[in-house]
Short mmCIF file of C-alpha atoms and ligand atoms in Angstrom, two decimals:
data_model
loop_
_atom_site.label_atom_id
_atom_site.label_comp_id
_atom_site.label_asym_id
_atom_site.label_seq_id
_atom_site.Cartn_x
_atom_site.Cartn_y
_atom_site.Cartn_z
CA MET K 22 26.82 9.04 -8.48
CA LYS K 23 28.99 7.43 -11.14
CA ASN K 24 26.58 5.34 -13.17
CA ILE K 25 26.63 3.74 -16.58
CA SER K 26 24.27 6.04 -18.48
CA ASP K 27 27.08 8.20 -19.81
CA ILE K 28 29.60 5.57 -20.89
CA SER K 29 29.81 2.96 -23.63
CA LEU K 30 30.47 -0.63 -22.68
CA ALA K 31 31.13 -1.80 -26.24
CA GLY K 32 33.44 -4.81 -26.44
CA LYS K 33 33.95 -4.86 -22.67
CA ARG K 34 33.55 -7.84 -20.34
CA VAL K 35 31.14 -6.29 -17.87
CA LEU K 36 30.80 -7.94 -14.46
CA ILE K 37 27.39 -7.05 -13.06
CA ARG K 38 26.62 -7.90 -9.41
CA VAL K 39 22.83 -8.26 -9.24
CA ASP K 40 20.56 -9.51 -6.48
CA PHE K 41 18.82 -12.53 -8.03
CA ASN K 42 18.04 -13.82 -4.55
CA VAL K 43 14.44 -14.53 -5.61
CA PRO K 44 11.87 -16.77 -3.94
CA LEU K 45 11.42 -20.21 -5.56
CA ASP K 46 8.62 -22.74 -5.12
CA GLU K 47 9.19 -26.46 -4.61
CA TYR K 48 9.61 -26.96 -8.38
CA PHE K 49 12.14 -24.11 -8.53
CA ASN K 50 9.75 -21.77 -10.29
CA ILE K 51 10.36 -18.13 -9.46
CA THR K 52 7.37 -16.91 -7.44
CA ASP K 53 8.34 -13.22 -7.47
CA ASP K 54 10.66 -11.96 -10.19
CA SER K 55 10.71 -8.28 -9.13
CA ARG K 56 14.42 -8.31 -8.46
CA MET K 57 15.12 -9.78 -11.92
CA GLN K 58 12.81 -7.29 -13.61
CA ALA K 59 14.50 -4.48 -11.74
CA ALA K 60 17.94 -5.53 -13.01
CA LEU K 61 16.88 -5.55 -16.69
CA PRO K 62 17.67 -1.91 -17.55
CA THR K 63 21.34 -2.35 -16.63
CA ILE K 64 21.67 -5.70 -18.42
CA LYS K 65 19.94 -4.29 -21.51
CA LYS K 66 22.23 -1.29 -21.52
CA VAL K 67 25.26 -3.63 -21.68
CA ILE K 68 23.67 -5.68 -24.47
CA LYS K 69 22.72 -2.59 -26.44
CA ASP K 70 26.22 -1.15 -26.18
CA GLY K 71 27.66 -4.43 -27.47
CA GLY K 72 29.32 -5.48 -24.23
CA LYS K 73 29.45 -8.93 -22.66
CA ALA K 74 27.20 -9.11 -19.62
CA ILE K 75 28.57 -11.44 -16.95
CA ILE K 76 25.95 -11.71 -14.22
CA MET K 77 26.97 -12.58 -10.65
CA SER K 78 24.63 -13.12 -7.71
CA HIS K 79 23.94 -15.15 -4.61
CA LEU K 80 20.76 -17.16 -4.04
CA GLY K 81 19.70 -18.11 -0.53
CA ARG K 82 22.08 -18.97 2.23
CA PRO K 83 23.90 -22.19 1.27
CA LYS K 84 25.92 -23.57 4.17
CA ASN K 85 28.49 -25.92 2.71
CA GLY K 86 29.38 -25.42 -0.92
CA PHE K 87 27.16 -26.55 -3.78
CA GLU K 88 23.48 -27.25 -3.06
CA ALA K 89 21.30 -27.87 -6.12
CA ARG K 90 18.31 -25.99 -4.70
CA PHE K 91 20.38 -22.82 -4.48
CA SER K 92 21.78 -23.04 -8.01
CA LEU K 93 21.43 -19.90 -10.11
CA LYS K 94 20.61 -22.25 -12.97
CA HIS K 95 17.01 -21.81 -11.79
CA THR K 96 17.10 -18.22 -13.07
CA VAL K 97 18.53 -18.85 -16.54
CA LYS K 98 15.34 -19.69 -18.44
CA HIS K 99 13.44 -16.80 -16.90
CA LEU K 100 16.14 -14.27 -17.70
CA SER K 101 16.23 -15.65 -21.25
CA ASP K 102 12.47 -15.06 -21.51
CA LEU K 103 12.70 -11.56 -20.09
CA LEU K 104 15.54 -10.55 -22.41
CA GLU K 105 14.32 -12.61 -25.37
CA ILE K 106 17.79 -14.02 -25.95
CA ASP K 107 19.49 -17.28 -24.97
CA VAL K 108 21.19 -16.54 -21.69
CA ARG K 109 24.13 -18.86 -20.97
CA PHE K 110 25.17 -20.37 -17.67
CA SER K 111 28.55 -21.16 -16.15
CA SER K 112 28.45 -23.96 -13.59
CA ASP K 113 31.04 -22.19 -11.43
CA CYS K 114 31.83 -18.55 -10.71
CA ILE K 115 35.64 -18.73 -10.78
CA GLY K 116 38.22 -21.13 -12.23
CA GLU K 117 39.19 -22.59 -15.58
CA ASN K 118 35.72 -23.53 -16.83
CA THR K 119 34.29 -20.13 -16.07
CA ILE K 120 37.25 -18.42 -17.69
CA SER K 121 36.71 -20.42 -20.89
CA ASP K 122 32.93 -19.84 -20.79
CA ILE K 123 33.64 -16.12 -20.76
CA ALA K 124 36.32 -16.37 -23.44
CA SER K 125 33.75 -17.83 -25.81
CA MET K 126 31.23 -15.00 -25.30
CA GLU K 127 30.39 -12.70 -28.21
CA ASN K 128 29.52 -9.04 -27.79
CA GLY K 129 25.90 -8.75 -26.68
CA ASP K 130 25.93 -12.16 -24.94
CA VAL K 131 24.68 -12.67 -21.39
CA LEU K 132 26.14 -15.28 -19.03
CA ILE K 133 25.01 -16.06 -15.48
CA LEU K 134 27.67 -17.37 -13.10
CA GLU K 135 26.86 -20.00 -10.48
CA ASN K 136 25.93 -18.90 -6.94
CA LEU K 137 28.78 -16.91 -5.39
CA ARG K 138 27.90 -18.19 -1.92
CA PHE K 139 28.85 -21.74 -2.86
CA TYR K 140 32.24 -20.32 -1.84
CA PRO K 141 32.35 -19.30 1.83
CA GLU K 142 34.97 -16.79 0.68
CA GLU K 143 32.13 -14.67 -0.74
CA LYS K 144 30.58 -13.80 2.63
CA ALA K 145 33.99 -13.67 4.27
CA GLY K 146 34.98 -10.91 1.86
CA ASP K 147 38.06 -12.92 0.92
CA ILE K 148 40.55 -10.86 -1.05
CA ASN K 149 41.80 -13.71 -3.21
CA PHE K 150 38.30 -14.73 -4.15
CA ALA K 151 37.42 -11.12 -4.99
CA LYS K 152 40.54 -10.91 -7.15
CA GLN K 153 39.62 -14.07 -9.05
CA LEU K 154 36.18 -12.63 -9.73
CA ALA K 155 37.68 -9.30 -10.74
CA ASN K 156 39.93 -11.03 -13.28
CA LEU K 157 36.83 -12.12 -15.18
CA GLY K 158 35.86 -8.59 -16.23
CA ASP K 159 37.09 -5.24 -17.56
CA VAL K 160 34.37 -3.22 -15.86
CA TYR K 161 32.49 -3.77 -12.58
CA ILE K 162 28.89 -2.65 -12.04
CA ASN K 163 27.08 -3.03 -8.74
CA ASP K 164 23.33 -3.20 -9.27
CA ALA K 165 22.54 -5.35 -6.22
CA PHE K 166 20.74 -2.89 -3.97
CA GLY K 167 19.17 -5.75 -1.96
CA THR K 168 22.66 -6.90 -0.96
CA ALA K 169 24.31 -3.48 -0.68
CA HIS K 170 24.32 -3.72 3.14
CA ARG K 171 26.67 -6.72 2.96
CA ALA K 172 30.45 -6.20 2.79
CA HIS K 173 31.02 -9.33 0.73
CA ALA K 174 33.67 -10.18 -1.87
CA SER K 175 31.40 -9.48 -4.86
CA THR K 176 29.56 -6.47 -3.40
CA ALA K 177 32.41 -4.48 -1.88
CA VAL K 178 35.92 -5.97 -1.89
CA ILE K 179 35.96 -6.55 -5.65
CA ALA K 180 35.54 -2.83 -6.37
CA ASP K 181 39.14 -2.20 -5.29
CA TYR K 182 40.30 -3.96 -8.44
CA PHE K 183 38.45 -1.50 -10.67
CA PRO K 184 39.71 1.90 -9.48
CA ASN K 185 38.63 3.60 -12.72
CA ASP K 186 36.04 1.17 -14.04
CA LYS K 187 33.48 0.70 -11.27
CA TYR K 188 29.95 1.99 -11.57
CA PHE K 189 26.52 1.96 -10.00
CA GLY K 190 23.93 0.11 -12.02
CA LEU K 191 20.70 1.86 -12.97
CA LEU K 192 18.69 0.06 -10.28
CA LEU K 193 21.12 0.88 -7.50
CA SER K 194 21.12 4.54 -8.57
CA ASN K 195 17.32 4.63 -8.64
CA GLU K 196 17.04 3.06 -5.21
CA ILE K 197 19.43 5.54 -3.63
CA ASN K 198 17.79 8.48 -5.41
CA SER K 199 14.36 7.42 -4.14
CA LEU K 200 15.63 7.08 -0.59
CA LYS K 201 17.21 10.51 -0.91
CA ILE K 202 13.93 12.07 -2.03
CA ALA K 203 12.43 10.78 1.20
CA LEU K 204 15.28 11.48 3.58
CA ASP K 205 17.23 14.50 2.38
CA LYS K 206 14.56 17.11 1.73
CA PRO K 207 11.23 15.48 2.46
CA LYS K 208 8.07 17.39 1.73
CA ARG K 209 6.17 17.57 5.00
CA PRO K 210 4.34 16.15 6.78
CA PHE K 211 6.69 13.15 6.57
CA THR K 212 5.18 9.91 7.89
CA ALA K 213 6.87 6.55 8.44
CA ILE K 214 4.81 3.41 8.88
CA ILE K 215 6.66 0.60 10.59
CA GLY K 216 5.09 -2.81 11.07
CA GLY K 217 6.05 -6.46 11.14
CA ALA K 218 6.34 -9.01 13.85
CA LYS K 219 9.18 -7.75 15.98
CA ILE K 220 10.75 -4.61 17.40
CA THR K 221 14.10 -6.41 17.32
CA GLY K 222 15.70 -5.45 14.04
CA LYS K 223 13.68 -2.23 13.78
CA ILE K 224 14.88 -0.41 16.92
CA ASP K 225 17.66 1.46 15.17
CA VAL K 226 15.43 2.50 12.31
CA ILE K 227 12.70 3.73 14.65
CA THR K 228 15.22 5.71 16.70
CA SER K 229 16.83 7.31 13.68
CA LEU K 230 13.48 8.10 12.04
CA PHE K 231 12.58 10.11 15.15
CA ASP K 232 15.11 12.67 13.91
CA LYS K 233 13.51 12.87 10.49
CA VAL K 234 9.77 12.28 10.46
CA ASP K 235 6.75 14.17 11.76
CA ASN K 236 4.66 11.05 12.36
CA LEU K 237 5.64 7.49 13.09
CA ILE K 238 2.94 4.84 12.89
CA ILE K 239 3.49 1.49 14.60
CA GLY K 240 1.39 -1.52 13.64
CA GLY K 241 1.82 -5.27 13.21
CA GLY K 242 3.02 -7.75 15.81
CA MET K 243 5.35 -5.27 17.46
CA ALA K 244 2.39 -3.12 18.48
CA TYR K 245 1.59 -5.63 21.25
CA THR K 246 4.93 -5.09 22.95
CA PHE K 247 4.10 -1.36 22.96
CA ALA K 248 0.64 -2.16 24.35
CA LYS K 249 2.25 -4.10 27.15
CA ALA K 250 4.62 -1.18 27.79
CA MET K 251 1.55 1.02 28.28
CA GLY K 252 0.38 -1.34 31.00
CA GLY K 253 -2.11 -3.25 28.88
CA THR K 254 -3.06 -6.91 28.94
CA ILE K 255 -2.51 -8.55 25.58
CA GLY K 256 -3.70 -12.15 25.99
CA ASN K 257 -1.63 -14.56 23.90
CA SER K 258 -0.45 -11.91 21.47
CA LEU K 259 3.12 -11.89 20.25
CA VAL K 260 5.30 -10.06 22.76
CA GLU K 261 9.00 -9.50 23.23
CA GLU K 262 9.21 -9.44 27.01
CA ASP K 263 12.78 -8.19 26.90
CA LYS K 264 11.77 -5.21 24.76
CA VAL K 265 8.95 -3.85 26.94
CA GLU K 266 11.25 -1.38 28.74
CA LEU K 267 12.72 -0.34 25.42
CA ALA K 268 9.22 0.29 24.05
CA LYS K 269 8.57 2.56 27.04
CA SER K 270 11.73 4.53 26.35
CA LEU K 271 10.87 4.82 22.66
CA ILE K 272 7.51 6.34 23.62
CA ALA K 273 9.34 8.85 25.85
CA ASP K 274 11.94 9.59 23.14
CA ALA K 275 9.26 10.39 20.59
CA GLN K 276 7.76 12.91 22.97
CA LYS K 277 11.14 14.55 23.60
CA LYS K 278 11.81 14.83 19.89
CA GLY K 279 8.40 16.19 19.06
CA VAL K 280 7.46 13.27 16.87
CA GLN K 281 3.88 12.16 16.85
CA LEU K 282 4.10 8.44 17.66
CA LEU K 283 0.88 6.74 16.60
CA LEU K 284 0.44 3.41 18.31
CA THR K 285 -2.24 0.91 17.42
CA SER K 286 -5.28 1.52 19.64
CA ASP K 287 -7.53 -1.42 18.81
CA SER K 288 -6.93 -4.98 17.75
CA VAL K 289 -8.57 -7.80 15.79
CA ASN K 290 -8.10 -10.92 17.92
CA ALA K 291 -8.33 -14.65 17.24
CA ASP K 292 -8.43 -17.69 19.52
CA ASP K 293 -5.98 -19.49 17.23
CA PHE K 294 -3.33 -18.60 14.63
CA ASN K 295 -5.65 -19.66 11.88
CA ASN K 296 -7.88 -17.93 9.33
CA ASN K 297 -10.92 -19.84 10.58
CA ALA K 298 -10.36 -19.03 14.24
CA THR K 299 -13.03 -17.33 16.34
CA ILE K 300 -12.57 -13.58 15.96
CA GLN K 301 -13.34 -10.72 18.30
CA ASN K 302 -12.19 -7.09 18.55
CA SER K 303 -10.92 -5.18 21.57
CA GLU K 304 -8.77 -2.26 22.64
CA ILE K 305 -5.17 -3.30 22.13
CA THR K 306 -4.53 -2.89 25.85
CA ASN K 307 -7.40 -5.22 26.67
CA VAL K 308 -6.99 -8.41 24.62
CA PRO K 309 -8.88 -11.19 26.42
CA ASN K 310 -7.19 -14.29 27.74
CA GLY K 311 -7.08 -17.07 25.19
CA PHE K 312 -6.96 -14.57 22.28
CA MET K 313 -4.09 -13.15 20.25
CA GLY K 314 -4.07 -9.95 18.22
CA LEU K 315 -3.52 -10.56 14.51
CA ASP K 316 -4.48 -7.24 12.89
CA ILE K 317 -5.07 -3.59 13.67
CA GLY K 318 -8.70 -2.65 14.34
CA GLY K 319 -11.06 -0.17 12.69
CA ASP K 320 -10.24 2.82 14.93
CA SER K 321 -6.53 2.44 14.25
CA ILE K 322 -7.22 2.18 10.52
CA THR K 323 -9.27 5.39 10.59
CA HIS K 324 -6.72 7.29 12.65
CA PHE K 325 -3.68 6.11 10.66
CA SER K 326 -5.43 6.75 7.34
CA THR K 327 -6.20 10.35 8.30
CA ILE K 328 -2.54 10.97 9.08
CA ILE K 329 -1.39 9.21 5.88
CA LEU K 330 -3.81 11.17 3.67
CA ASP K 331 -2.43 14.39 5.10
CA SER K 332 1.20 13.40 4.43
CA LYS K 333 3.46 14.52 1.58
CA THR K 334 6.22 11.94 2.10
CA ILE K 335 5.49 8.38 3.21
CA ILE K 336 7.74 5.40 3.84
CA TRP K 337 6.35 1.99 4.67
CA ASN K 338 8.17 -1.07 5.98
CA GLY K 339 6.32 -3.98 7.55
CA PRO K 340 2.67 -5.13 7.39
CA MET K 341 -0.02 -4.15 9.89
CA GLY K 342 -1.24 -7.69 10.53
CA VAL K 343 -1.10 -11.28 9.30
CA PHE K 344 -2.21 -10.20 5.81
CA GLU K 345 -1.45 -13.63 4.38
CA MET K 346 -4.68 -14.77 6.09
CA GLU K 347 -7.74 -13.16 4.56
CA ASN K 348 -9.46 -12.45 7.89
CA PHE K 349 -6.45 -10.52 9.18
CA SER K 350 -5.53 -8.70 5.99
CA ASN K 351 -7.84 -5.71 6.33
CA GLY K 352 -5.48 -3.46 8.28
CA THR K 353 -2.59 -3.89 5.83
CA LYS K 354 -4.94 -3.48 2.87
CA LYS K 355 -6.59 -0.31 4.19
CA ILE K 356 -3.27 1.29 5.09
CA GLY K 357 -2.03 0.40 1.59
CA GLU K 358 -5.16 2.02 0.13
CA ALA K 359 -4.55 5.20 2.12
CA ILE K 360 -0.95 5.32 0.84
CA CYS K 361 -2.15 4.90 -2.77
CA LYS K 362 -4.68 7.67 -2.32
CA ALA K 363 -2.12 10.01 -0.78
CA THR K 364 0.22 9.21 -3.69
CA LYS K 365 -2.52 10.06 -6.17
CA ASN K 366 -2.89 13.39 -4.38
CA GLY K 367 0.80 14.14 -4.90
CA ALA K 368 2.63 12.52 -1.99
CA PHE K 369 5.89 10.62 -2.55
CA SER K 370 5.58 7.06 -1.22
CA LEU K 371 8.30 4.47 -0.83
CA VAL K 372 7.60 0.86 0.15
CA GLY K 373 10.29 -1.65 1.09
CA GLY K 374 10.82 -4.93 2.89
CA GLY K 375 9.80 -8.35 1.62
CA ASP K 376 6.45 -8.62 3.44
CA SER K 377 5.15 -5.12 2.73
CA VAL K 378 6.15 -5.42 -0.92
CA ALA K 379 4.39 -8.81 -1.13
CA ALA K 380 1.28 -7.19 0.40
CA VAL K 381 1.39 -4.25 -2.01
CA LYS K 382 1.51 -6.72 -4.91
CA GLN K 383 -1.15 -9.02 -3.49
CA PHE K 384 -3.58 -6.11 -3.21
CA GLY K 385 -2.74 -4.73 -6.66
CA PHE K 386 -1.16 -1.49 -5.39
CA ALA K 387 2.22 -1.91 -7.08
CA ASP K 388 1.71 0.80 -9.70
CA LYS K 389 -0.08 3.15 -7.31
CA VAL K 390 2.87 3.91 -5.02
CA SER K 391 5.84 6.05 -6.06
CA TYR K 392 8.62 3.53 -5.55
CA ILE K 393 8.94 -0.10 -4.49
CA SER K 394 12.35 -0.99 -3.17
CA THR K 395 14.01 -4.31 -3.98
CA GLY K 396 15.76 -4.14 -0.62
CA GLY K 397 14.59 -5.10 2.84
CA GLY K 398 17.62 -5.11 5.12
CA ALA K 399 19.46 -2.71 2.82
CA MET K 400 16.63 -0.18 2.92
CA LEU K 401 16.43 -0.37 6.73
CA LYS K 402 20.19 0.14 7.03
CA TYR K 403 19.98 3.20 4.80
CA LEU K 404 17.05 4.61 6.78
CA GLU K 405 19.11 4.09 9.93
CA GLY K 406 21.61 6.51 8.42
CA LYS K 407 24.27 3.83 8.04
CA GLU K 408 26.57 3.63 5.05
CA LEU K 409 26.02 0.70 2.71
CA PRO K 410 29.30 -1.12 1.95
CA GLY K 411 28.17 -1.79 -1.62
CA VAL K 412 27.64 1.93 -2.20
CA VAL K 413 30.78 3.10 -0.41
CA ALA K 414 32.95 0.70 -2.43
CA ILE K 415 31.94 2.42 -5.68
CA GLN K 416 32.26 5.93 -4.27
CA LYS K 417 35.69 5.69 -2.67
C1 3PG M 4 18.11 -10.37 0.90
O1 3PG M 4 17.21 -10.96 0.29
O2 3PG M 4 17.98 -9.96 2.06
C2 3PG M 4 19.38 -10.08 0.14
O3 3PG M 4 19.43 -10.78 -1.06
C3 3PG M 4 20.60 -10.36 0.98
O4 3PG M 4 20.58 -11.70 1.38
P1 3PG M 4 21.07 -12.07 2.84
O5 3PG M 4 20.11 -11.45 3.82
O6 3PG M 4 21.08 -13.58 2.89
O7 3PG M 4 22.46 -11.49 3.00
MG1 MG M 5 18.12 -10.44 4.15
#
């Protein structure tokens, strides 16, 4: 991969596409700055070389042009603190004002451009818009792994204007290298843990992981659709009625491919979606009427943990239960603990997806797993074996 470690960016205007799509609270404080932290090595490299770092990103999904709550201005102070320099801000991302903001930059300066998605042309992959962005820099670096699955103007189209001056940032390289460790020559047994609310959105990844892994563990809300597929009764648990047949065929597929598919066997149930609800446990195929399953039960934890502790490569996407509520957090926490323990014993573990990463942080496991991805959708796409437009654009 062509990355920036081996070149000097001295004196260059360096356009860096990052993913500063970070969660903000109601006062616009950043509640999780992982994606900003992860982009620091690339930005620091540009500063150290004596280049001009021009940072471009999107934030949220603005619908109709400028919306104050989605302004990248909210990231300026925090980036200044992280870099210990005064980061500047341009209130647009193209046009005369931005051009003059860049013209007044000194070597070593950092400037954040306003949210690219205030222009619908960004998501449309508009060529003219990409060209206007490209004109702002001498070199283009893509370090936005979290957005690498989008073929947008700033993530893919723009690269065409830098045939000899386009590079992967250090984060993007690390992300791809970590995924490669897991997928290309995994040490076995190789176990994938897939959770989260819905099968929809994870079907392709489950199917393609069948060709790669030895064990595939299914937990979280989607486990109840599988329980229904096995003929169980699941009370008021989350179910995707239109995916029950698909769940049946996934169970059959796993068998054909010789993958051990580990489905949740027991469930922690509640009579309301509420931490203070009345709780009872049952087999997952026997959830009583009036109850909904909100976490995996003790037998599932024991069984999954045994498999995880025996694994040499582990990938995890999606929580095992509603871990945000204390009474339904045990399954996610215990599975996280098993992954940390396996990692300590030498396994390679990769965690991705907003909710699982939030869980890993909440439980204090962040430095006990091998790699935490900054991508959710992008990581899933890669695991599905699909090409990421943001990666292809640099390689071609
Ligand atoms: C994300 O958080 O998923 C990335 O920043 C991409 O954003 P998007 O899903 O709105 O394209
Ligand atoms: Mg997304």
